[in-house]
């Protein structure tokens, strides 16, 4: 488990996040990690329009990889050869954005993703569902959520592995 807050932000909203993660060593549950985020509003004002997302930059054997999404499974993935890595939204059951992001466009120019781009990725204004033979990352998001003072909202993801598209999708269903 891990805990985060937004105290270091320019305009903190008194968000407090607890991350609990689970992994299993036994087949058929050994190819994914469940990550559950409890987002709590510890402030005195409502937080409206909040998005939660899981960003990943998966460099498998080098910087050149491929990517895609499976909308029906709420999953984005990166792959190279016979190694597939993905993120699936578990809860809620509707994804806001399933994104394959081109690092040459969104990371390299500034050495990181700009906050202004991140919110557009989270809210679905920036989209991209495939990538080939370049350096890609992925992001899966949910929202917007409104959280009153003292309330919590839970968002859960699975980080998945597989040997091919069928194996990855099978593991997504198991998760």
Tab-separated table of C-alpha atoms in Angstrom:
chain	number	residue	atom	x	y	z
A	1	UNK	CA	0.000	0.000	0.000
A	2	UNK	CA	0.981	3.629	-0.411
A	3	UNK	CA	-0.435	7.012	0.517
A	4	UNK	CA	-0.342	10.273	-1.440
A	5	UNK	CA	-1.636	13.818	-1.071
A	6	UNK	CA	-1.667	16.954	-3.178
A	7	UNK	CA	0.039	19.219	-0.603
A	8	UNK	CA	2.894	19.990	-3.012
A	9	UNK	CA	0.615	21.383	-5.717
A	10	UNK	CA	0.278	25.107	-6.485
A	11	UNK	CA	-3.385	25.055	-5.418
A	12	UNK	CA	-3.887	21.949	-3.240
A	13	UNK	CA	-7.431	20.670	-2.779
A	14	UNK	CA	-6.687	18.543	0.326
A	15	UNK	CA	-6.895	15.294	-1.614
A	16	UNK	CA	-5.641	12.214	0.189
A	17	UNK	CA	-5.177	8.998	-1.784
A	18	UNK	CA	-4.604	5.526	-0.397
A	19	UNK	CA	-3.380	2.908	-2.873
A	20	UNK	CA	-3.793	-0.772	-2.040
A	21	UNK	CA	-2.309	-3.323	-4.437
A	22	UNK	CA	-2.618	-7.102	-4.608
A	23	UNK	CA	-0.758	-9.737	-6.605
A	24	UNK	CA	-1.033	-13.519	-6.529
A	25	UNK	CA	1.606	-16.141	-7.311
A	26	UNK	CA	-0.800	-18.914	-8.303
A	27	UNK	CA	-2.191	-19.584	-11.759
A	28	UNK	CA	-4.613	-18.344	-13.109
A	29	UNK	CA	-4.202	-15.088	-11.147
A	30	UNK	CA	-0.441	-14.622	-11.527
A	31	UNK	CA	-0.414	-12.299	-14.542
A	32	UNK	CA	-1.895	-9.137	-13.059
A	33	UNK	CA	-1.757	-6.731	-10.128
A	34	UNK	CA	-4.932	-5.122	-8.786
A	35	UNK	CA	-4.506	-1.463	-7.778
A	36	UNK	CA	-7.319	0.196	-5.805
A	37	UNK	CA	-7.189	3.935	-5.154
A	38	UNK	CA	-9.367	5.464	-2.435
A	39	UNK	CA	-9.556	9.198	-3.116
A	40	UNK	CA	-10.650	11.188	-0.078
A	41	UNK	CA	-11.580	14.862	0.112
A	42	UNK	CA	-10.122	16.051	3.432
A	43	UNK	CA	-10.873	19.672	2.606
A	44	UNK	CA	-13.819	21.877	3.494
A	45	UNK	CA	-15.009	22.427	-0.100
A	46	UNK	CA	-16.432	20.029	-2.666
A	47	UNK	CA	-14.050	18.799	-5.359
A	48	UNK	CA	-15.941	18.635	-8.628
A	49	UNK	CA	-14.902	17.283	-11.996
A	50	UNK	CA	-12.070	15.061	-10.711
A	51	UNK	CA	-10.527	12.464	-13.046
A	52	UNK	CA	-8.408	9.511	-11.936
A	53	UNK	CA	-6.033	7.800	-14.329
A	54	UNK	CA	-3.228	5.276	-14.509
A	55	UNK	CA	-0.337	6.424	-16.734
A	56	UNK	CA	2.403	3.964	-17.736
A	57	UNK	CA	5.405	4.145	-20.030
A	58	UNK	CA	6.325	0.529	-20.707
A	59	UNK	CA	9.658	0.109	-22.498
A	60	UNK	CA	9.772	-3.635	-23.012
A	61	UNK	CA	13.068	-4.390	-24.765
A	62	UNK	CA	13.817	-0.931	-26.120
A	63	UNK	CA	12.079	2.277	-26.983
A	64	UNK	CA	10.263	1.050	-30.084
A	65	UNK	CA	6.962	-0.602	-29.338
A	66	UNK	CA	3.371	-0.912	-30.476
A	67	UNK	CA	0.102	-0.218	-28.714
A	68	UNK	CA	-3.631	-0.557	-28.885
A	69	UNK	CA	-6.880	-0.544	-26.926
A	70	UNK	CA	-9.693	-3.006	-26.338
A	71	UNK	CA	-12.671	-0.800	-25.549
A	72	UNK	CA	-14.934	-3.678	-24.527
A	73	UNK	CA	-12.429	-4.600	-21.775
A	74	UNK	CA	-11.663	-0.969	-20.826
A	75	UNK	CA	-7.975	-1.702	-21.522
A	76	UNK	CA	-4.993	-0.018	-23.190
A	77	UNK	CA	-1.810	-1.986	-23.847
A	78	UNK	CA	1.743	-1.796	-25.188
A	79	UNK	CA	3.579	-4.708	-26.788
A	80	UNK	CA	6.765	-5.776	-28.478
A	81	UNK	CA	7.402	-9.275	-29.805
A	82	UNK	CA	5.678	-11.677	-27.408
A	83	UNK	CA	5.492	-9.368	-24.388
A	84	UNK	CA	2.227	-7.518	-23.776
A	85	UNK	CA	1.580	-5.129	-20.871
A	86	UNK	CA	-1.724	-3.386	-20.281
A	87	UNK	CA	-3.906	-1.462	-17.878
A	88	UNK	CA	-7.590	-2.254	-17.440
A	89	UNK	CA	-10.125	-0.120	-15.601
A	90	UNK	CA	-11.969	-2.360	-13.134
A	91	UNK	CA	-14.156	0.120	-11.243
A	92	UNK	CA	-16.066	2.134	-12.305
A	93	UNK	CA	-17.222	0.188	-15.330
A	94	UNK	CA	-17.040	3.102	-17.784
A	95	UNK	CA	-13.675	4.438	-18.953
A	96	UNK	CA	-13.357	8.093	-19.873
A	97	UNK	CA	-10.264	7.575	-22.010
A	98	UNK	CA	-8.169	4.648	-23.233
A	99	UNK	CA	-5.066	6.294	-24.649
A	100	UNK	CA	-1.930	5.215	-26.460
A	101	UNK	CA	0.196	8.347	-26.177
A	102	UNK	CA	3.080	9.191	-28.463
A	103	UNK	CA	6.065	10.081	-26.284
A	104	UNK	CA	7.680	11.983	-29.173
A	105	UNK	CA	4.731	14.383	-29.094
A	106	UNK	CA	3.911	14.572	-25.368
A	107	UNK	CA	7.071	13.643	-23.434
A	108	UNK	CA	10.256	14.438	-25.384
A	109	UNK	CA	9.687	18.169	-25.992
A	110	UNK	CA	9.508	18.933	-22.238
A	111	UNK	CA	11.106	15.795	-20.687
A	112	UNK	CA	7.706	15.023	-19.136
A	113	UNK	CA	3.998	15.344	-19.897
A	114	UNK	CA	2.743	18.877	-19.299
A	115	UNK	CA	-0.029	19.227	-16.710
A	116	UNK	CA	-2.177	20.943	-19.363
A	117	UNK	CA	-1.817	17.842	-21.566
A	118	UNK	CA	-2.430	15.440	-18.661
A	119	UNK	CA	-5.862	16.879	-17.885
A	120	UNK	CA	-6.793	16.675	-21.579
A	121	UNK	CA	-5.661	13.050	-21.633
A	122	UNK	CA	-7.585	12.268	-18.457
A	123	UNK	CA	-10.804	13.929	-19.658
A	124	UNK	CA	-10.607	12.444	-23.171
A	125	UNK	CA	-9.837	15.628	-25.111
A	126	UNK	CA	-6.571	14.047	-26.292
A	127	UNK	CA	-7.142	10.593	-27.761
A	128	UNK	CA	-5.122	7.936	-29.548
A	129	UNK	CA	-5.950	4.267	-29.818
A	130	UNK	CA	-2.954	2.784	-31.617
A	131	UNK	CA	0.735	3.212	-32.203
A	132	UNK	CA	3.404	1.371	-34.139
A	133	UNK	CA	7.181	1.307	-34.160
A	134	UNK	CA	7.735	4.372	-32.017
A	135	UNK	CA	7.960	5.089	-28.304
A	136	UNK	CA	4.532	4.986	-26.683
A	137	UNK	CA	2.992	5.152	-23.243
A	138	UNK	CA	-0.542	4.418	-22.175
A	139	UNK	CA	-3.182	5.912	-19.930
A	140	UNK	CA	-6.581	4.695	-18.742
A	141	UNK	CA	-8.898	7.138	-16.949
A	142	UNK	CA	-12.290	7.430	-15.265
A	143	UNK	CA	-14.373	10.400	-14.186
A	144	UNK	CA	-15.432	13.070	-13.716
A	145	UNK	CA	-16.219	12.565	-10.040
A	146	UNK	CA	-17.627	14.999	-7.513
A	147	UNK	CA	-16.433	14.410	-3.951
A	148	UNK	CA	-17.968	16.305	-1.037
A	149	UNK	CA	-15.874	17.182	2.022
A	150	UNK	CA	-15.150	14.068	4.084
A	151	UNK	CA	-16.271	11.683	1.310
A	152	UNK	CA	-14.263	9.106	-0.647
A	153	UNK	CA	-14.397	7.695	-4.145
A	154	UNK	CA	-12.802	4.402	-5.186
A	155	UNK	CA	-11.192	3.723	-8.576
A	156	UNK	CA	-9.564	0.364	-9.382
A	157	UNK	CA	-7.232	-0.773	-12.160
A	158	UNK	CA	-5.456	-3.980	-13.110
A	159	UNK	CA	-1.907	-3.897	-14.478
A	160	UNK	CA	-1.684	-6.928	-16.778
A	161	UNK	CA	0.853	-9.056	-18.580
A	162	UNK	CA	0.513	-11.552	-21.416
A	163	UNK	CA	2.389	-13.448	-24.113
A	164	UNK	CA	0.044	-12.492	-26.965
A	165	UNK	CA	-3.217	-10.561	-27.463
A	166	UNK	CA	-5.398	-13.532	-26.492
A	167	UNK	CA	-3.400	-14.196	-23.299
A	168	UNK	CA	-3.553	-10.495	-22.349
A	169	UNK	CA	-7.328	-10.370	-22.897
A	170	UNK	CA	-7.803	-13.623	-20.926
A	171	UNK	CA	-5.856	-12.092	-18.030
A	172	UNK	CA	-7.948	-8.916	-18.265
A	173	UNK	CA	-11.125	-10.981	-17.892
A	174	UNK	CA	-9.635	-12.881	-14.913
A	175	UNK	CA	-8.724	-9.622	-13.202
